[in-house]
Amino acid sequence: MKQTLVKIFLFFLLILLVVSFGNDKQTIAHQKPASTFRLGNENLLSENIALISGKNVGIVTNNSGILSDGTLLVDAMLQLNKEKINVTKIFSPEHGFRGDDNDNNHIDSKTGIEIVTLYGNKKKPSSSDLSNVDVLVYDIQDVGTRFYTFINTMYYCMEAAIENNKQIVICDRPIIQNPEYIDGFMLSPDIKSFVGMLPISAVYGLTCGELANYLNTVELSGKCNLQISKMSGYSRTTEYTSLNLAWVKPSPSMYFPSTAVAYAGTCLLEGTNFAEGRGTDKPFEYVGAPYCDGNVLKTEMDSYGFAGVEFTAIEFTPTSITSPSNPPKFVGEKCSGIYVNITDKKTAEPFKIGVALLISLNKLFPKFKIRDDKFLDKLSGTRELRKMILDGKDLSYIISTFQTPLSEYKSSISSFFLY
């Protein structure tokens, strides 16, 4: 009898455990899922669709204006009901809509949409360009540096929106650099150019949406009818590569996300006769020249004790590339130099690495020259860097000269953070 009672007890206990386990599983299944990442353009096509529904849309974009899976925003819009969204025009920045350096107005062969280039003699949409546009949508992957020209195109489009009483929507995108890394000279107003136009530091620490809000306030007196389609599931601690986004080169030599990180410093070499690595497998990460000794340069760069970067002596021979706007230096010539390998974005300071390279090259190699056209001034945003390099000033001195304005800039942008 006791054995029977024990068996009955165990049977009901087993039933209770199964029911309890099942209830726990049910609870877990119905818990609210963790926040997932979505790009600003993906939110524009979903929760922010009212911004463009029933309107004629002009898209300011290129081949980097893609959804997480690599679908062009233009294509995604065209797949929607025509009555909802009518894409009437595409405005392309430097290097063209499809990243092929087609900087001429033309009809896109794949979509049949008119493309108006915003590079060269014309950098801002005209009133006639916007005659069949109700709202401008900007969607381009930036690389977080003042001398990358896409942000200037964004600014000109904001001006055009004001002048023509149009709304502009910025589809926000993640920062490739460490978002906390803000560095470099502020722009001297007297040397504005298309590689240095906005009142920000060389590495400016804002998403394109945050930058648009900042510029609308400090430059445009809040006159722009501006909307930001924000990202979801993003913060200033988010590592870009953790998002597993499809990567399409936003410009012909921006091969990888790692290219963009090193570019923040090695782009300064464009103002010299030292190759920044175009025509190699790793532009802006491989740097060198026929007159350089990579081993000597590596030793010198190691002596600075930079964190988050490794320097490796290398040799390479640049080849021709299809982009005519920025041809490689020393095509077909054997170059010696270094691989600037950023190993930790949280501690690396690429702009300072770029300045240290200029100092080292000027010190070590007599054939090194800063270009006579003073393009370095436009890239750095100041005439003082070139002068200090030629005067033999050391890195700590040069860095000290821009710390006060940089600190003031950092304080001024914090209220514009969206994440």
Coordinates of C-alpha atoms in Angstrom, one line a residue:
M1 CA 0.0 0.0 0.0
K2 CA 2.8 2.4 0.9
Q3 CA 4.6 1.6 -2.4
T4 CA 1.4 2.5 -4.3
L5 CA 1.0 5.8 -2.4
V6 CA 4.6 6.7 -3.1
K7 CA 4.1 5.9 -6.8
I8 CA 1.0 8.1 -6.9
F9 CA 2.9 10.9 -5.1
L10 CA 5.8 10.8 -7.5
F11 CA 3.4 10.8 -10.5
F12 CA 1.7 14.0 -9.3
L13 CA 5.0 15.6 -8.5
L14 CA 6.2 14.8 -12.0
I15 CA 3.1 16.4 -13.5
L16 CA 3.6 19.5 -11.4
L17 CA 7.2 19.8 -12.5
V18 CA 6.2 19.4 -16.2
V19 CA 3.5 22.1 -15.8
S20 CA 5.9 24.4 -14.0
F21 CA 8.6 23.9 -16.6
G22 CA 6.1 24.5 -19.4
N23 CA 4.9 27.7 -17.7
D24 CA 8.4 29.0 -17.4
K25 CA 9.1 28.3 -21.1
Q26 CA 5.9 30.1 -22.0
T27 CA 6.9 33.1 -19.9
I28 CA 10.3 33.3 -21.5
A29 CA 8.8 33.0 -25.0
H30 CA 6.5 36.0 -24.3
Q31 CA 9.1 38.2 -22.8
K32 CA 9.8 41.4 -24.7
P33 CA 12.9 40.7 -26.9
A34 CA 16.0 42.7 -26.5
S35 CA 16.3 45.8 -28.6
T36 CA 17.7 45.1 -32.0
F37 CA 19.7 47.4 -34.2
R38 CA 18.1 49.1 -37.2
L39 CA 19.6 51.8 -39.4
G40 CA 18.0 55.1 -39.8
N41 CA 16.9 54.3 -43.4
E42 CA 15.2 51.1 -42.1
N43 CA 13.3 53.1 -39.6
L44 CA 12.4 55.6 -42.3
L45 CA 10.7 52.8 -44.3
S46 CA 8.8 51.6 -41.2
E47 CA 8.0 53.7 -38.2
N48 CA 9.0 57.0 -39.9
I49 CA 7.3 56.3 -43.2
A50 CA 4.9 59.3 -42.7
L51 CA 7.8 61.6 -43.4
I52 CA 7.9 60.5 -47.1
S53 CA 4.5 59.0 -47.7
G54 CA 2.5 60.5 -50.6
K55 CA 5.5 62.8 -51.4
N56 CA 7.9 63.4 -54.3
V57 CA 11.3 62.3 -52.9
G58 CA 14.7 63.4 -53.9
I59 CA 17.4 61.1 -52.5
V60 CA 20.9 62.3 -51.7
T61 CA 22.9 59.1 -51.7
N62 CA 25.4 56.8 -53.3
N63 CA 26.2 53.1 -53.3
S64 CA 26.7 53.2 -49.5
G65 CA 23.1 54.2 -49.0
I66 CA 22.0 50.6 -48.2
L67 CA 19.9 48.7 -45.7
S68 CA 21.6 46.3 -43.3
D69 CA 21.3 43.5 -45.9
G70 CA 22.9 45.5 -48.6
T71 CA 19.7 46.6 -50.5
L72 CA 20.0 50.2 -51.8
L73 CA 17.6 52.5 -50.2
V74 CA 16.6 53.7 -53.6
D75 CA 15.6 50.2 -54.6
A76 CA 13.8 49.6 -51.4
M77 CA 11.7 52.7 -52.0
L78 CA 11.0 51.7 -55.5
Q79 CA 9.6 48.4 -54.3
L80 CA 7.0 50.2 -52.2
N81 CA 3.7 51.3 -53.6
K82 CA 4.2 54.2 -56.0
E83 CA 1.2 55.9 -54.5
K84 CA 3.1 56.0 -51.2
I85 CA 6.5 57.2 -52.3
N86 CA 7.5 58.7 -55.7
V87 CA 11.3 58.9 -56.1
T88 CA 11.7 61.7 -58.6
K89 CA 15.4 62.4 -58.4
I90 CA 18.8 61.2 -57.1
F91 CA 21.5 63.6 -56.0
S92 CA 25.0 62.1 -56.0
P93 CA 28.0 63.2 -54.0
E94 CA 31.7 62.9 -55.0
H95 CA 32.5 59.6 -56.8
G96 CA 28.9 59.3 -58.2
F97 CA 25.8 57.5 -57.3
R98 CA 27.2 54.0 -57.9
G99 CA 30.7 54.7 -56.7
D100 CA 32.1 54.7 -60.3
D101 CA 33.3 58.3 -60.3
N102 CA 30.5 59.3 -62.7
D103 CA 30.2 63.0 -61.7
N104 CA 28.1 64.0 -64.7
N105 CA 24.3 64.4 -64.7
H106 CA 22.7 61.4 -66.3
I107 CA 19.8 59.0 -66.3
D108 CA 20.5 55.9 -64.1
S109 CA 20.4 52.9 -66.4
K110 CA 19.0 50.6 -63.7
T111 CA 16.3 52.7 -62.2
G112 CA 15.6 55.2 -65.0
I113 CA 15.8 58.1 -62.5
E114 CA 17.5 61.3 -63.2
I115 CA 20.8 61.8 -61.4
V116 CA 22.1 65.2 -60.5
T117 CA 25.7 65.4 -59.5
L118 CA 26.6 67.6 -56.5
Y119 CA 30.4 67.5 -57.1
G120 CA 32.5 69.7 -59.3
N121 CA 31.2 73.0 -60.5
K122 CA 27.8 72.5 -58.8
K123 CA 27.6 71.4 -55.2
K124 CA 24.1 72.5 -54.2
P125 CA 20.7 71.5 -55.6
S126 CA 19.2 74.4 -57.6
S127 CA 15.6 75.6 -57.4
S128 CA 14.9 73.9 -60.8
D129 CA 16.5 70.6 -59.4
L130 CA 14.0 70.7 -56.6
S131 CA 11.0 71.7 -58.6
N132 CA 9.6 68.2 -58.5
V133 CA 10.8 67.3 -55.0
D134 CA 8.8 67.7 -51.8
V135 CA 11.3 66.2 -49.4
L136 CA 15.0 65.5 -49.6
V137 CA 16.3 62.3 -48.0
Y138 CA 20.0 62.0 -47.2
D139 CA 21.5 58.5 -46.8
I140 CA 25.3 58.1 -47.1
Q141 CA 27.8 56.3 -44.9
D142 CA 30.3 58.7 -43.5
V143 CA 33.7 58.0 -41.9
G144 CA 33.7 60.7 -39.2
T145 CA 36.4 63.0 -40.6
R146 CA 36.0 66.6 -41.7
F147 CA 38.0 66.1 -44.9
Y148 CA 35.7 63.4 -46.2
T149 CA 33.5 65.5 -48.5
F150 CA 30.0 63.8 -48.1
I151 CA 29.2 65.9 -45.0
N152 CA 29.7 69.1 -47.0
T153 CA 27.2 67.8 -49.6
M154 CA 24.8 67.2 -46.7
Y155 CA 25.3 70.8 -45.5
Y156 CA 24.8 72.3 -48.9
C157 CA 21.5 70.2 -49.2
M158 CA 20.4 71.7 -45.9
E159 CA 21.0 75.1 -47.3
A160 CA 19.1 74.3 -50.4
A161 CA 16.2 73.0 -48.3
I162 CA 16.0 76.3 -46.5
E163 CA 16.3 78.4 -49.7
N164 CA 13.5 76.4 -51.4
N165 CA 11.2 75.7 -48.4
K166 CA 11.8 71.9 -48.5
Q167 CA 12.0 69.4 -45.7
I168 CA 15.2 67.3 -45.4
V169 CA 15.4 63.9 -43.7
I170 CA 18.7 62.6 -42.5
C171 CA 18.9 58.8 -42.3
D172 CA 21.3 58.2 -39.4
R173 CA 24.2 55.8 -39.6
P174 CA 26.7 54.5 -37.0
I175 CA 30.1 56.0 -36.4
I176 CA 33.0 53.8 -37.7
Q177 CA 35.6 55.4 -35.5
N178 CA 35.4 55.0 -31.7
P179 CA 32.5 57.5 -31.1
E180 CA 34.4 58.9 -28.1
Y181 CA 37.4 59.7 -30.1
I182 CA 37.4 63.4 -31.1
D183 CA 40.7 64.9 -32.2
G184 CA 42.6 67.4 -34.4
F185 CA 42.6 71.1 -35.3
M186 CA 39.5 73.1 -35.6
L187 CA 39.0 74.6 -39.0
S188 CA 40.4 78.1 -39.6
P189 CA 37.7 80.0 -41.3
D190 CA 40.1 81.7 -43.8
I191 CA 41.1 78.4 -45.5
K192 CA 37.7 76.8 -46.1
S193 CA 37.6 74.3 -49.0
F194 CA 35.6 71.3 -50.0
V195 CA 37.9 69.1 -47.9
G196 CA 37.5 71.4 -45.0
M197 CA 34.3 73.5 -44.8
L198 CA 32.6 73.0 -41.5
P199 CA 33.4 74.4 -38.0
I200 CA 34.2 71.0 -36.5
S201 CA 37.4 69.2 -35.5
A202 CA 39.3 66.9 -37.9
V203 CA 37.7 63.8 -36.2
Y204 CA 34.4 65.2 -35.1
G205 CA 32.7 62.4 -33.0
L206 CA 29.1 62.7 -34.3
T207 CA 26.8 60.6 -36.4
C208 CA 25.6 62.4 -39.6
G209 CA 22.2 63.0 -37.8
E210 CA 23.9 64.6 -34.8
L211 CA 26.1 66.7 -37.1
A212 CA 23.1 67.9 -39.0
N213 CA 21.4 69.0 -35.8
Y214 CA 24.6 70.7 -34.7
L215 CA 25.0 72.6 -38.0
N216 CA 21.4 73.6 -38.1
T217 CA 21.9 75.3 -34.8
V218 CA 25.4 76.8 -35.0
E219 CA 25.5 77.6 -38.7
L220 CA 21.9 77.9 -40.0
S221 CA 20.1 79.5 -37.0
G222 CA 17.7 76.6 -36.8
K223 CA 16.1 77.5 -40.1
C224 CA 16.3 74.1 -41.7
N225 CA 13.1 72.0 -41.7
L226 CA 15.2 69.0 -40.5
Q227 CA 14.1 65.6 -39.4
I228 CA 16.4 62.8 -38.2
S229 CA 15.4 59.2 -38.8
K230 CA 17.3 57.8 -35.9
M231 CA 18.8 54.3 -35.5
S232 CA 17.4 51.8 -33.1
G233 CA 19.5 49.7 -30.7
Y234 CA 22.5 51.9 -31.0
S235 CA 24.6 53.7 -28.4
R236 CA 28.0 55.5 -28.2
T237 CA 29.5 52.3 -26.9
T238 CA 28.4 50.3 -30.0
E239 CA 31.3 48.9 -31.9
Y240 CA 30.7 49.3 -35.7
T241 CA 31.9 45.9 -36.7
S242 CA 29.7 44.2 -34.1
L243 CA 26.6 45.3 -36.1
N244 CA 27.5 42.9 -39.0
L245 CA 26.3 45.4 -41.6
A246 CA 26.9 44.8 -45.3
W247 CA 29.9 46.9 -46.3
V248 CA 30.0 48.7 -49.6
K249 CA 32.9 51.1 -50.3
P250 CA 31.5 54.7 -49.9
S251 CA 34.4 55.9 -52.0
P252 CA 36.7 54.0 -54.4
S253 CA 39.6 53.6 -51.9
M254 CA 37.6 53.2 -48.7
Y255 CA 38.0 49.4 -48.9
F256 CA 37.2 48.3 -45.3
P257 CA 35.9 49.8 -42.1
S258 CA 39.5 49.6 -40.9
T259 CA 40.5 51.9 -43.8
A260 CA 38.2 54.6 -42.4
V261 CA 39.9 54.3 -39.0
A262 CA 43.4 54.8 -40.3
Y263 CA 42.2 57.4 -42.8
A264 CA 41.6 59.9 -39.9
G265 CA 45.4 60.3 -39.7
T266 CA 47.0 59.0 -42.9
C267 CA 44.8 61.1 -45.1
L268 CA 47.1 64.0 -44.2
L269 CA 49.7 62.3 -46.4
E270 CA 47.6 63.4 -49.4
G271 CA 49.2 66.8 -48.9
T272 CA 52.7 65.4 -49.4
N273 CA 54.8 63.4 -51.8
F274 CA 54.5 60.3 -49.6
A275 CA 52.0 57.6 -50.8
E276 CA 48.9 57.1 -48.7
G277 CA 48.4 53.6 -50.1
R278 CA 46.0 54.1 -53.0
G279 CA 46.7 51.3 -55.5
T280 CA 47.4 48.7 -52.8
D281 CA 45.3 46.2 -51.0
K282 CA 45.0 48.4 -47.9
P283 CA 44.8 52.1 -48.9
F284 CA 45.5 54.5 -45.9
E285 CA 46.8 51.5 -43.9
Y286 CA 49.8 50.9 -46.2
V287 CA 51.9 54.0 -46.6
G288 CA 55.3 54.5 -48.2
A289 CA 57.6 55.9 -51.0
P290 CA 60.6 54.8 -53.1
Y291 CA 62.8 57.0 -51.0
C292 CA 61.7 55.6 -47.6
D293 CA 63.2 52.9 -45.5
G294 CA 60.3 51.1 -43.8
N295 CA 62.5 49.6 -41.0
V296 CA 63.8 53.0 -40.1
L297 CA 60.3 54.5 -40.2
K298 CA 58.9 51.7 -38.1
T299 CA 61.5 52.2 -35.4
E300 CA 60.8 55.9 -35.3
M301 CA 57.1 55.4 -35.1
D302 CA 57.4 52.8 -32.4
S303 CA 59.4 55.3 -30.3
Y304 CA 56.2 57.4 -29.8
G305 CA 54.6 54.7 -27.8
F306 CA 51.2 55.0 -29.4
A307 CA 48.5 52.8 -27.9
G308 CA 46.2 50.6 -30.0
V309 CA 48.3 50.4 -33.1
E310 CA 51.1 48.2 -34.5
F311 CA 53.6 49.4 -37.2
T312 CA 55.1 46.8 -39.5
A313 CA 57.8 47.5 -42.1
I314 CA 56.5 46.6 -45.6
E315 CA 57.2 46.9 -49.3
F316 CA 54.5 47.4 -52.0
T317 CA 54.2 48.5 -55.6
P318 CA 51.1 50.7 -56.3
T319 CA 49.0 49.9 -59.3
S320 CA 46.6 52.0 -61.3
I321 CA 43.0 52.3 -60.1
T322 CA 39.8 53.2 -61.9
S323 CA 39.2 56.4 -59.9
P324 CA 40.6 59.3 -61.9
S325 CA 40.0 61.9 -59.1
N326 CA 42.6 60.5 -56.8
P327 CA 45.3 58.6 -58.7
P328 CA 47.9 56.6 -56.7
K329 CA 51.4 57.9 -56.3
F330 CA 54.4 56.0 -57.6
V331 CA 52.4 53.6 -59.8
G332 CA 54.7 50.7 -60.8
E333 CA 57.5 51.8 -58.4
K334 CA 58.6 49.7 -55.5
C335 CA 57.9 51.5 -52.2
S336 CA 59.1 50.9 -48.7
G337 CA 57.0 52.0 -45.8
I338 CA 54.9 50.8 -42.9
Y339 CA 51.5 49.1 -42.3
V340 CA 49.5 51.3 -39.9
N341 CA 47.5 48.5 -38.2
I342 CA 44.9 49.9 -35.7
T343 CA 44.5 47.1 -33.3
D344 CA 42.3 48.8 -30.7
K345 CA 40.0 51.6 -31.7
K346 CA 39.2 52.5 -28.1
T347 CA 42.8 53.6 -27.4
A348 CA 44.2 54.5 -30.8
E349 CA 44.5 58.1 -31.8
P350 CA 44.8 58.1 -35.6
F351 CA 45.0 61.8 -36.2
K352 CA 48.0 62.1 -33.8
I353 CA 49.6 59.1 -35.6
G354 CA 49.2 61.0 -38.9
V355 CA 50.9 64.1 -37.4
A356 CA 53.7 61.9 -36.0
L357 CA 54.2 60.4 -39.5
L358 CA 54.6 63.9 -41.0
I359 CA 57.1 64.8 -38.3
S360 CA 59.1 61.6 -38.7
L361 CA 59.2 61.7 -42.5
N362 CA 60.3 65.3 -42.5
K363 CA 63.1 64.4 -40.0
L364 CA 64.3 61.2 -41.6
F365 CA 64.0 61.5 -45.4
P366 CA 65.4 64.4 -47.3
K367 CA 63.3 63.7 -50.4
F368 CA 60.1 64.0 -48.4
K369 CA 58.2 67.1 -49.3
I370 CA 55.0 68.9 -48.4
R371 CA 53.1 69.8 -51.5
D372 CA 53.7 73.4 -52.7
D373 CA 49.9 74.0 -53.2
K374 CA 49.5 73.8 -49.4
F375 CA 46.9 71.1 -49.7
L376 CA 48.0 69.9 -46.2
D377 CA 46.6 73.2 -44.9
K378 CA 43.2 72.4 -46.3
L379 CA 43.2 68.9 -44.9
S380 CA 44.4 69.8 -41.4
G381 CA 42.3 72.9 -41.3
T382 CA 45.1 75.2 -40.4
R383 CA 48.3 76.7 -41.8
E384 CA 50.1 76.1 -38.5
L385 CA 50.6 72.4 -38.9
R386 CA 52.6 72.7 -42.0
K387 CA 54.7 75.5 -40.5
M388 CA 55.3 73.6 -37.3
I389 CA 56.4 70.4 -39.2
L390 CA 58.9 72.4 -41.3
D391 CA 60.1 74.2 -38.2
G392 CA 60.9 70.8 -36.5
K393 CA 58.4 71.1 -33.7
D394 CA 57.8 67.9 -31.7
L395 CA 54.5 66.0 -31.4
S396 CA 53.7 67.1 -27.9
Y397 CA 54.1 70.8 -28.8
I398 CA 51.9 70.5 -31.9
I399 CA 49.2 68.6 -30.0
S400 CA 49.2 71.3 -27.3
T401 CA 48.4 74.0 -29.8
F402 CA 44.9 72.7 -30.5
Q403 CA 43.8 71.4 -27.1
T404 CA 41.9 74.4 -25.9
P405 CA 39.7 74.9 -29.0
L406 CA 39.2 71.1 -29.2
S407 CA 38.1 71.0 -25.6
E408 CA 35.6 73.8 -26.3
Y409 CA 34.3 72.0 -29.3
K410 CA 33.8 68.8 -27.3
S411 CA 31.8 70.7 -24.7
S412 CA 29.7 72.3 -27.5
I413 CA 28.6 69.1 -29.1
S414 CA 27.5 67.0 -26.1
S415 CA 24.0 68.4 -26.1
F416 CA 23.5 67.2 -29.7
F417 CA 24.1 63.5 -29.0
L418 CA 21.1 61.4 -30.0
Y419 CA 22.4 58.1 -28.4

